[in-house]
PDB file of C-alpha atoms in Angstrom:
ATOM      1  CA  UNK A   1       0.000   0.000   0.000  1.00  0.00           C
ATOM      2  CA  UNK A   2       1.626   3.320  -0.866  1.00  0.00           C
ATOM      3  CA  UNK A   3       1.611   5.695   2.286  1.00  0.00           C
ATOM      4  CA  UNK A   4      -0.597   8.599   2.261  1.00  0.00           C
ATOM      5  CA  UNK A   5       1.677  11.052   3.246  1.00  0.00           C
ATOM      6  CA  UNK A   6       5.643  11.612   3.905  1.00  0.00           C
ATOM      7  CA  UNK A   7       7.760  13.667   6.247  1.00  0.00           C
ATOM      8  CA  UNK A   8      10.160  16.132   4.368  1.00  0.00           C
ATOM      9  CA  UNK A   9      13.822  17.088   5.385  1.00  0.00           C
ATOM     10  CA  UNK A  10      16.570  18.333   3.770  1.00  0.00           C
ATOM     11  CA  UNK A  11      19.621  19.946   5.231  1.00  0.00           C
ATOM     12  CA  UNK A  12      21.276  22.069   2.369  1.00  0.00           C
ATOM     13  CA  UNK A  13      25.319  22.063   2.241  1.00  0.00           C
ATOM     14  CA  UNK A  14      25.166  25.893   3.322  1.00  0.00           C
ATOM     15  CA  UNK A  15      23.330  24.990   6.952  1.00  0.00           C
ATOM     16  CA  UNK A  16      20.060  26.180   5.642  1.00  0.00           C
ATOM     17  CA  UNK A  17      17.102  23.502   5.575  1.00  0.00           C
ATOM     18  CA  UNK A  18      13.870  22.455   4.228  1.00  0.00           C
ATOM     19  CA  UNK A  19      11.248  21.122   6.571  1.00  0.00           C
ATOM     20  CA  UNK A  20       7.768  19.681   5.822  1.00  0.00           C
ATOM     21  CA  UNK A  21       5.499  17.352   4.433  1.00  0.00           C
ATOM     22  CA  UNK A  22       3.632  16.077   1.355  1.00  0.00           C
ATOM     23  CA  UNK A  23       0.069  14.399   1.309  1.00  0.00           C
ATOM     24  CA  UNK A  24      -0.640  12.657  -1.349  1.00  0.00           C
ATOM     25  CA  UNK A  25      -3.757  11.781  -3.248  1.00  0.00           C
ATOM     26  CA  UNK A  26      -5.798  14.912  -1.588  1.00  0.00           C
ATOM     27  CA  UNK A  27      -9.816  14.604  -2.510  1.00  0.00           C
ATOM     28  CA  UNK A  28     -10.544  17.964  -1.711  1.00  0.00           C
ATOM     29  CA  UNK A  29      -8.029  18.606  -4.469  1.00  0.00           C
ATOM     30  CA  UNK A  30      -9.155  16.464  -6.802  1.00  0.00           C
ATOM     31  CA  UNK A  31      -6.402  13.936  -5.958  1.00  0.00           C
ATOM     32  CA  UNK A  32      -3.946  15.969  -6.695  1.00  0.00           C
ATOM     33  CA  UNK A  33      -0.982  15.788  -4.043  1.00  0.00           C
ATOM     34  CA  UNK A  34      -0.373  19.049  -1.742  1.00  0.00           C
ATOM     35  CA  UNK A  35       3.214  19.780  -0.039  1.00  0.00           C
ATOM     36  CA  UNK A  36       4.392  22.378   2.173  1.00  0.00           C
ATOM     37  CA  UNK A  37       7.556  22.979   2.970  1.00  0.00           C
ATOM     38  CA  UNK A  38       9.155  25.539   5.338  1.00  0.00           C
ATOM     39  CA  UNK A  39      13.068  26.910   4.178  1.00  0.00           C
ATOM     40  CA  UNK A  40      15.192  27.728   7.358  1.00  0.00           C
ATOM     41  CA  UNK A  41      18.569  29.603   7.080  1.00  0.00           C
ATOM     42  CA  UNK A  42      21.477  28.306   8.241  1.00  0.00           C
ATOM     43  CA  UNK A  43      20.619  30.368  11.417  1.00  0.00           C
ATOM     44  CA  UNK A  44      17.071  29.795  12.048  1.00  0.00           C
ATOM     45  CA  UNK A  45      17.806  26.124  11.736  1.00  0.00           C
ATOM     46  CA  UNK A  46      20.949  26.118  13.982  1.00  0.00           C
ATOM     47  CA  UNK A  47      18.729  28.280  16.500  1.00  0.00           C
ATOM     48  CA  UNK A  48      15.688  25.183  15.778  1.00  0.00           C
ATOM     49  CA  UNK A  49      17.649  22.476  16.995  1.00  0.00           C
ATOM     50  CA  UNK A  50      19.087  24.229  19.870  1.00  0.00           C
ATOM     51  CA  UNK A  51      15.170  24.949  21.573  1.00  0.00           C
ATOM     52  CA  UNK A  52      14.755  21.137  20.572  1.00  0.00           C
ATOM     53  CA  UNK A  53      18.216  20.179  21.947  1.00  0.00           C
ATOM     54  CA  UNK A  54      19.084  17.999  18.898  1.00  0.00           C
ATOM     55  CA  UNK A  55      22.728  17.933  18.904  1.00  0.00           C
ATOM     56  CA  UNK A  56      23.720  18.848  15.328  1.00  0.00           C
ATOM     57  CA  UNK A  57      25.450  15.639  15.029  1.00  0.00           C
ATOM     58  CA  UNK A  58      22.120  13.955  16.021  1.00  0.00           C
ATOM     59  CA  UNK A  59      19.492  11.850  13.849  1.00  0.00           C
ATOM     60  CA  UNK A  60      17.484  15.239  13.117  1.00  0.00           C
ATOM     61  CA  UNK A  61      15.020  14.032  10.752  1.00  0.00           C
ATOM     62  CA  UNK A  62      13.872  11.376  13.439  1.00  0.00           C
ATOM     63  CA  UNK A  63      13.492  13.904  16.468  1.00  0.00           C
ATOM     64  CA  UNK A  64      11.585  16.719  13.997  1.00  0.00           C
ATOM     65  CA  UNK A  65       9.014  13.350  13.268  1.00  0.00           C
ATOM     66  CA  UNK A  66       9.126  13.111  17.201  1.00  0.00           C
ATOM     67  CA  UNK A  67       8.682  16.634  18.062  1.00  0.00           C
ATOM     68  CA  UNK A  68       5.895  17.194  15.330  1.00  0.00           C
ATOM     69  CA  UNK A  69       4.318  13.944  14.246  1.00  0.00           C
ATOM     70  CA  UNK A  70       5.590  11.556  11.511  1.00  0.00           C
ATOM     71  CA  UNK A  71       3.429  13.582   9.596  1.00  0.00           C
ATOM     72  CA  UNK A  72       4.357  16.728  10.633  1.00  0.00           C
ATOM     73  CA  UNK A  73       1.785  18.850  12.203  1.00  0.00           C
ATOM     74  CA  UNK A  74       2.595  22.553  10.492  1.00  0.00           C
ATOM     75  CA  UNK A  75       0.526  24.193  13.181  1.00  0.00           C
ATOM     76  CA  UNK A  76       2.640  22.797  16.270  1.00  0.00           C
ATOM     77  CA  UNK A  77       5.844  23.337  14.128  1.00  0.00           C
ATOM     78  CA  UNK A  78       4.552  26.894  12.960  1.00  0.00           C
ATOM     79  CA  UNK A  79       3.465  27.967  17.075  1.00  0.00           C
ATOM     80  CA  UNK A  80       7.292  26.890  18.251  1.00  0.00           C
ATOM     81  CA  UNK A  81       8.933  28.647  15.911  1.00  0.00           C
ATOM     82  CA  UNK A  82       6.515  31.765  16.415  1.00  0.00           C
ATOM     83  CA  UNK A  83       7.374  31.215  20.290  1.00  0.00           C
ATOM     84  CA  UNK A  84      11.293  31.117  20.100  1.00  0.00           C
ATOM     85  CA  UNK A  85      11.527  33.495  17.391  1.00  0.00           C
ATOM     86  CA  UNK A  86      12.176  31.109  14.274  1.00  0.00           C
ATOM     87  CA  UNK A  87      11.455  32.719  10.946  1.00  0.00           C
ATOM     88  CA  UNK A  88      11.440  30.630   7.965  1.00  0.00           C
ATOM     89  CA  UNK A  89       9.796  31.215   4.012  1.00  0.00           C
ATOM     90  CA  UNK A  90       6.705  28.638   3.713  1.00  0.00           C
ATOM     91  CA  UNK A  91       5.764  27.301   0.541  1.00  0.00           C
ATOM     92  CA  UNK A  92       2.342  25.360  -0.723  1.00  0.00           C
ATOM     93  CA  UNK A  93       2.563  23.395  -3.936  1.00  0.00           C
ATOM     94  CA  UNK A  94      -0.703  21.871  -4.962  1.00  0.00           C
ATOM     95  CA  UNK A  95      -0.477  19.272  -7.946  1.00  0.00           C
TER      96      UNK A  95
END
């Protein structure tokens, strides 16, 4: 069975990462797939993983899934960053 959503992460060679999720198969779109993502700077993600305490040599992708949900709860992950001051660019891609 193929899954009905997956958790996005990518950590860019420059520190900066991408952070979010893609749901696939939507009916209120028509079954197209829908995908945000949220780009950190090198910065904004360092300052992420220190108010998580992920060690930066730690298994990140894993503790973001067990912060916000293996598939990724953008409200929860949106309200933390808002609280410690996190800014990031989000993106929706419907299609």
């Amino acid at each position: 069975m193929m899954a009905d959503s997956a958790f996005l992460y990518t950590l860019n060679p420059d520190g900066s990462a991408m952070i979010g999720y893609e749901d696939y198969d939507v009916d209120i779109f028509d079954g197209d797939d829908y995908e945000v993502t949220y780009l950190l700077d090198a910065d904004n993600y360092t300052n992420l993983l220190h108010h998580l305490n992920i060690p930066l040599n730690h298994d990140t992708k894993k503790q973001l899934k067990k912060e916000f949900g293996k598939h990724f709860d953008s409200r929860k992950f949106e309200e933390f960053c808002t609280e410690h001051c996190i800014t990031y660019e989000r993106n929706v891609r419907i299609g």
